mmCIF file of C-alpha atoms in Angstrom:
data_model
loop_
_atom_site.group_PDB
_atom_site.id
_atom_site.type_symbol
_atom_site.label_atom_id
_atom_site.label_comp_id
_atom_site.label_asym_id
_atom_site.label_seq_id
_atom_site.Cartn_x
_atom_site.Cartn_y
_atom_site.Cartn_z
ATOM 1 C CA MET A 1488 -15.033 -3.073 -3.305
ATOM 2 C CA ILE A 1489 -14.666 -0.739 -0.334
ATOM 3 C CA PRO A 1490 -16.626 2.515 -0.718
ATOM 4 C CA VAL A 1491 -14.678 5.771 -0.894
ATOM 5 C CA ARG A 1492 -14.483 7.230 2.568
ATOM 6 C CA GLY A 1493 -12.900 10.209 4.260
ATOM 7 C CA ARG A 1494 -9.670 10.986 6.019
ATOM 8 C CA TYR A 1495 -10.934 9.971 9.470
ATOM 9 C CA ASP A 1496 -12.854 6.827 8.558
ATOM 10 C CA TYR A 1497 -11.116 4.280 10.764
ATOM 11 C CA LYS A 1498 -10.513 3.586 14.432
ATOM 12 C CA VAL A 1499 -6.961 4.249 15.607
ATOM 13 C CA GLU A 1500 -4.972 1.337 16.923
ATOM 14 C CA LEU A 1501 -1.306 1.305 17.839
ATOM 15 C CA VAL A 1502 1.055 -1.634 17.398
ATOM 16 C CA PRO A 1503 4.654 -2.018 18.552
ATOM 17 C CA TYR A 1504 7.544 -1.631 16.136
ATOM 18 C CA GLU A 1505 8.639 -4.905 14.583
ATOM 19 C CA GLU A 1506 11.520 -5.685 12.237
ATOM 20 C CA GLY A 1507 9.123 -6.841 9.500
ATOM 21 C CA VAL A 1508 7.995 -3.275 8.844
ATOM 22 C CA VAL A 1509 11.192 -2.575 6.916
ATOM 23 C CA ALA A 1510 10.364 -5.358 4.459
ATOM 24 C CA GLN A 1511 6.785 -4.068 4.261
ATOM 25 C CA TYR A 1512 8.092 -0.586 3.484
ATOM 26 C CA GLU A 1513 10.225 -1.965 0.656
ATOM 27 C CA GLN A 1514 7.225 -3.838 -0.777
ATOM 28 C CA ASP A 1515 4.935 -0.814 -0.507
ATOM 29 C CA ARG A 1516 7.587 1.435 -2.024
ATOM 30 C CA ALA A 1517 7.990 -0.995 -4.929
ATOM 31 C CA VAL A 1518 4.216 -1.036 -5.555
ATOM 32 C CA VAL A 1519 4.051 2.766 -5.629
ATOM 33 C CA SER A 1520 7.206 3.087 -7.706
ATOM 34 C CA GLY A 1521 5.970 0.468 -10.159
ATOM 35 C CA ALA A 1522 2.624 2.207 -10.549
ATOM 36 C CA LEU A 1523 4.091 5.688 -10.985
ATOM 37 C CA GLY A 1524 7.241 4.973 -12.975
ATOM 38 C CA LEU A 1525 9.048 8.179 -13.877
ATOM 39 C CA LEU A 1526 6.284 10.326 -12.379
ATOM 40 C CA ALA A 1527 7.774 9.507 -8.960
ATOM 41 C CA ARG A 1528 10.904 11.606 -8.625
ATOM 42 C CA ALA A 1529 11.526 10.438 -5.042
ATOM 43 C CA ILE A 1530 9.747 8.298 -2.441
ATOM 44 C CA GLU A 1531 10.392 8.497 1.306
ATOM 45 C CA PRO A 1532 8.716 7.179 4.430
ATOM 46 C CA ILE A 1533 7.087 9.614 6.839
ATOM 47 C CA GLY A 1534 5.214 8.995 10.063
ATOM 48 C CA SER A 1535 6.486 6.805 12.845
ATOM 49 C CA ARG A 1536 5.846 3.288 11.523
ATOM 50 C CA LEU A 1537 9.532 2.833 10.599
ATOM 51 C CA VAL A 1538 10.987 4.385 13.764
ATOM 52 C CA PRO A 1539 12.398 1.650 16.015
ATOM 53 C CA GLY A 1540 10.823 1.524 19.468
ATOM 54 C CA ILE A 1541 7.716 3.544 18.627
ATOM 55 C CA TRP A 1542 4.201 2.236 18.821
ATOM 56 C CA ALA A 1543 2.444 3.334 15.638
ATOM 57 C CA LYS A 1544 -0.690 2.844 13.607
ATOM 58 C CA PRO A 1545 -0.306 -0.208 11.348
ATOM 59 C CA ILE A 1546 -0.392 2.128 8.348
ATOM 60 C CA MET A 1547 2.674 2.892 6.236
ATOM 61 C CA ASP A 1548 2.929 6.520 5.115
ATOM 62 C CA LEU A 1549 4.927 7.422 2.011
ATOM 63 C CA VAL A 1550 5.521 10.871 0.605
ATOM 64 C CA VAL A 1551 6.110 10.938 -3.145
ATOM 65 C CA LEU A 1552 7.662 13.836 -5.026
ATOM 66 C CA VAL A 1553 5.941 14.432 -8.351
ATOM 67 C CA GLY A 1554 6.045 17.357 -10.775
ATOM 68 C CA ASP A 1555 3.785 20.297 -9.973
ATOM 69 C CA ARG A 1556 1.223 19.207 -12.574
ATOM 70 C CA ASP A 1557 1.671 15.425 -12.269
ATOM 71 C CA ALA A 1558 -0.403 14.690 -9.147
ATOM 72 C CA PRO A 1559 -3.690 14.011 -11.025
ATOM 73 C CA ARG A 1560 -1.992 11.585 -13.421
ATOM 74 C CA ALA A 1561 -0.122 9.905 -10.548
ATOM 75 C CA ALA A 1562 -3.347 9.604 -8.533
ATOM 76 C CA SER A 1563 -5.072 8.025 -11.524
ATOM 77 C CA ARG A 1564 -2.309 5.436 -11.888
ATOM 78 C CA LEU A 1565 -2.533 4.549 -8.194
ATOM 79 C CA ALA A 1566 -6.339 4.376 -8.376
ATOM 80 C CA ARG A 1567 -5.975 1.703 -11.074
ATOM 81 C CA ARG A 1568 -3.993 -0.282 -8.469
ATOM 82 C CA GLY A 1569 -6.784 -0.089 -5.881
ATOM 83 C CA PHE A 1570 -5.885 3.128 -4.075
ATOM 84 C CA GLN A 1571 -8.606 5.622 -3.221
ATOM 85 C CA VAL A 1572 -8.222 9.391 -3.175
ATOM 86 C CA ILE A 1573 -8.885 10.846 0.276
ATOM 87 C CA PRO A 1574 -10.152 14.455 0.284
ATOM 88 C CA LEU A 1575 -7.675 16.777 2.031
ATOM 89 C CA ALA A 1576 -8.877 20.280 1.272
ATOM 90 C CA GLU A 1577 -6.747 21.701 4.091
ATOM 91 C CA LEU A 1578 -3.438 20.319 2.782
ATOM 92 C CA SER A 1579 -1.427 21.100 -0.330
ATOM 93 C CA ARG A 1580 -1.141 17.513 -1.464
ATOM 94 C CA THR A 1581 -3.047 14.619 -2.923
ATOM 95 C CA MET A 1582 -3.494 11.714 -0.529
ATOM 96 C CA LEU A 1583 -4.435 8.198 -1.477
ATOM 97 C CA ARG A 1584 -5.194 5.236 0.720
ATOM 98 C CA ARG A 1585 -4.980 1.517 0.149
ATOM 99 C CA TYR A 1586 -7.068 -0.806 2.298
ATOM 100 C CA ARG A 1587 -6.095 -4.261 3.546
ATOM 101 C CA ARG A 1588 -7.718 -6.903 1.419
ATOM 102 C CA GLY A 1589 -11.085 -7.955 2.718
ATOM 103 C CA SER A 1590 -11.241 -5.251 5.366
ATOM 104 C CA GLY A 1591 -12.136 -1.639 5.811
ATOM 105 C CA GLU A 1592 -8.809 -0.951 7.491
ATOM 106 C CA PRO A 1593 -6.185 1.184 5.755
ATOM 107 C CA ASP A 1594 -2.642 -0.147 5.419
ATOM 108 C CA LEU A 1595 -0.896 2.407 3.191
ATOM 109 C CA HIS A 1596 -1.163 6.163 2.718
ATOM 110 C CA VAL A 1597 0.537 7.835 -0.231
ATOM 111 C CA HIS A 1598 1.007 11.611 -0.142
ATOM 112 C CA LEU A 1599 1.711 13.096 -3.584
ATOM 113 C CA VAL A 1600 3.491 16.445 -3.302
ATOM 114 C CA GLY A 1601 5.119 18.924 -5.638
ATOM 115 C CA PRO A 1602 8.660 20.278 -5.258
ATOM 116 C CA GLY A 1603 7.683 23.251 -3.052
ATOM 117 C CA VAL A 1604 5.835 21.089 -0.534
ATOM 118 C CA TRP A 1605 8.558 18.430 -0.662
ATOM 119 C CA THR A 1606 11.305 20.883 0.211
ATOM 120 C CA ALA A 1607 9.404 22.466 3.105
ATOM 121 C CA SER A 1608 7.720 19.269 4.326
ATOM 122 C CA PRO A 1609 7.376 19.264 8.126
ATOM 123 C CA GLU A 1610 6.538 15.539 7.964
ATOM 124 C CA ARG A 1611 9.892 14.715 6.374
ATOM 125 C CA ALA A 1612 11.716 16.860 8.948
ATOM 126 C CA PHE A 1613 9.787 15.308 11.841
ATOM 127 C CA TYR A 1614 10.512 11.771 10.589
ATOM 128 C CA ARG A 1615 14.251 12.586 10.499
ATOM 129 C CA LEU A 1616 14.044 14.095 13.980
ATOM 130 C CA LEU A 1617 12.443 10.914 15.352
ATOM 131 C CA ARG A 1618 15.078 8.724 13.675
ATOM 132 C CA GLU A 1619 17.965 10.890 14.946
ATOM 133 C CA ARG A 1620 16.713 11.567 18.486
ATOM 134 C CA PRO A 1621 15.802 8.456 20.501
ATOM 135 C CA ALA A 1622 14.671 10.572 23.482
ATOM 136 C CA ALA A 1623 12.308 12.551 21.243
ATOM 137 C CA ALA A 1624 11.013 9.305 19.722
ATOM 138 C CA ALA A 1625 10.386 7.830 23.185
ATOM 139 C CA ALA A 1626 8.525 10.957 24.315
ATOM 140 C CA TYR A 1627 6.445 10.931 21.121
ATOM 141 C CA CYS A 1628 5.584 7.281 21.659
ATOM 142 C CA SER A 1629 4.302 8.086 25.150
ATOM 143 C CA VAL A 1630 2.227 10.979 23.837
ATOM 144 C CA LYS A 1631 0.740 8.777 21.109
ATOM 145 C CA ARG A 1632 -0.313 6.153 23.635
ATOM 146 C CA LEU A 1633 -1.883 8.838 25.831
ATOM 147 C CA ALA A 1634 -3.584 10.380 22.765
ATOM 148 C CA LEU A 1635 -5.076 6.983 21.949
ATOM 149 C CA GLU A 1636 -6.415 6.610 25.477
ATOM 150 C CA LEU A 1637 -7.853 10.142 25.556
ATOM 151 C CA SER A 1638 -9.384 9.893 22.078
ATOM 152 C CA GLY A 1639 -10.928 6.455 22.459
ATOM 153 C CA GLY A 1640 -9.543 5.627 19.019
ATOM 154 C CA ASP A 1641 -11.247 8.519 17.215
ATOM 155 C CA PRO A 1642 -8.679 9.514 14.568
ATOM 156 C CA GLN A 1643 -9.553 13.201 14.501
ATOM 157 C CA ARG A 1644 -9.261 13.584 18.284
ATOM 158 C CA TYR A 1645 -6.138 11.392 18.338
ATOM 159 C CA SER A 1646 -4.484 13.566 15.667
ATOM 160 C CA ALA A 1647 -5.390 16.759 17.511
ATOM 161 C CA VAL A 1648 -3.787 15.576 20.757
ATOM 162 C CA LYS A 1649 -0.555 14.330 19.210
ATOM 163 C CA GLY A 1650 -0.464 17.264 16.775
ATOM 164 C CA ARG A 1651 0.091 19.721 19.596
ATOM 165 C CA PHE A 1652 3.070 17.708 20.813
ATOM 166 C CA ILE A 1653 4.491 17.443 17.284
ATOM 167 C CA GLU A 1654 4.323 21.219 16.889
ATOM 168 C CA TRP A 1655 6.004 21.755 20.244
ATOM 169 C CA LEU A 1656 8.733 19.196 19.602
ATOM 170 C CA ALA A 1657 9.415 20.420 16.079
ATOM 171 C CA THR A 1658 9.898 23.979 17.318
ATOM 172 C CA THR A 1659 11.825 23.021 20.462
ATOM 173 C CA VAL A 1660 14.389 20.588 19.112
ATOM 174 C CA ASP A 1661 16.896 21.613 16.463
ATOM 175 C CA SER A 1662 17.598 18.389 14.565
ATOM 176 C CA ASP A 1663 20.887 19.852 13.276
ATOM 177 C CA ASP A 1664 22.180 20.542 16.802
ATOM 178 C CA PRO A 1665 23.038 17.298 18.627
ATOM 179 C CA ASP A 1666 23.432 19.162 21.937
ATOM 180 C CA HIS A 1667 19.888 20.566 21.798
ATOM 181 C CA ARG A 1668 17.931 17.736 23.399
ATOM 182 C CA PRO A 1669 14.258 17.725 24.424
#
């Protein structure tokens, strides 16, 4: 059993996109859907793991829409499947992590959110932007690789570096306007 740890408890590594991640997403989605049943109103990928051409952490990120009061019950169901709750006091969501068998390395993050967070989710919007804008995705990939180099693999420093770029890109590029390119 892996002890419960915090949000930044691993060393960041980046791996290139590979076609097998789509099958992995489908498997991970099925595990989460099977555990949550009707509590999961919708499940979508977020992050860059499923964006072709981007180097990403080998961690799948899923955002799951649950009812406003269903997150504790959903978290309990996932915990029975080996997921661990990760404290995120600064975010309006419940996050769980699954670790690769026999290792201390995470392989799946599940973000449980209510309808208000789901609708306004910057992560969902950013994922769509990356999928729709290859130039933005390529720039983000470069920033992520630089963030890894500058952070030495420390996840908190890595997130801070790439976070600034995400904020800039999200406010600079209008994903609904195909002529507004970064």
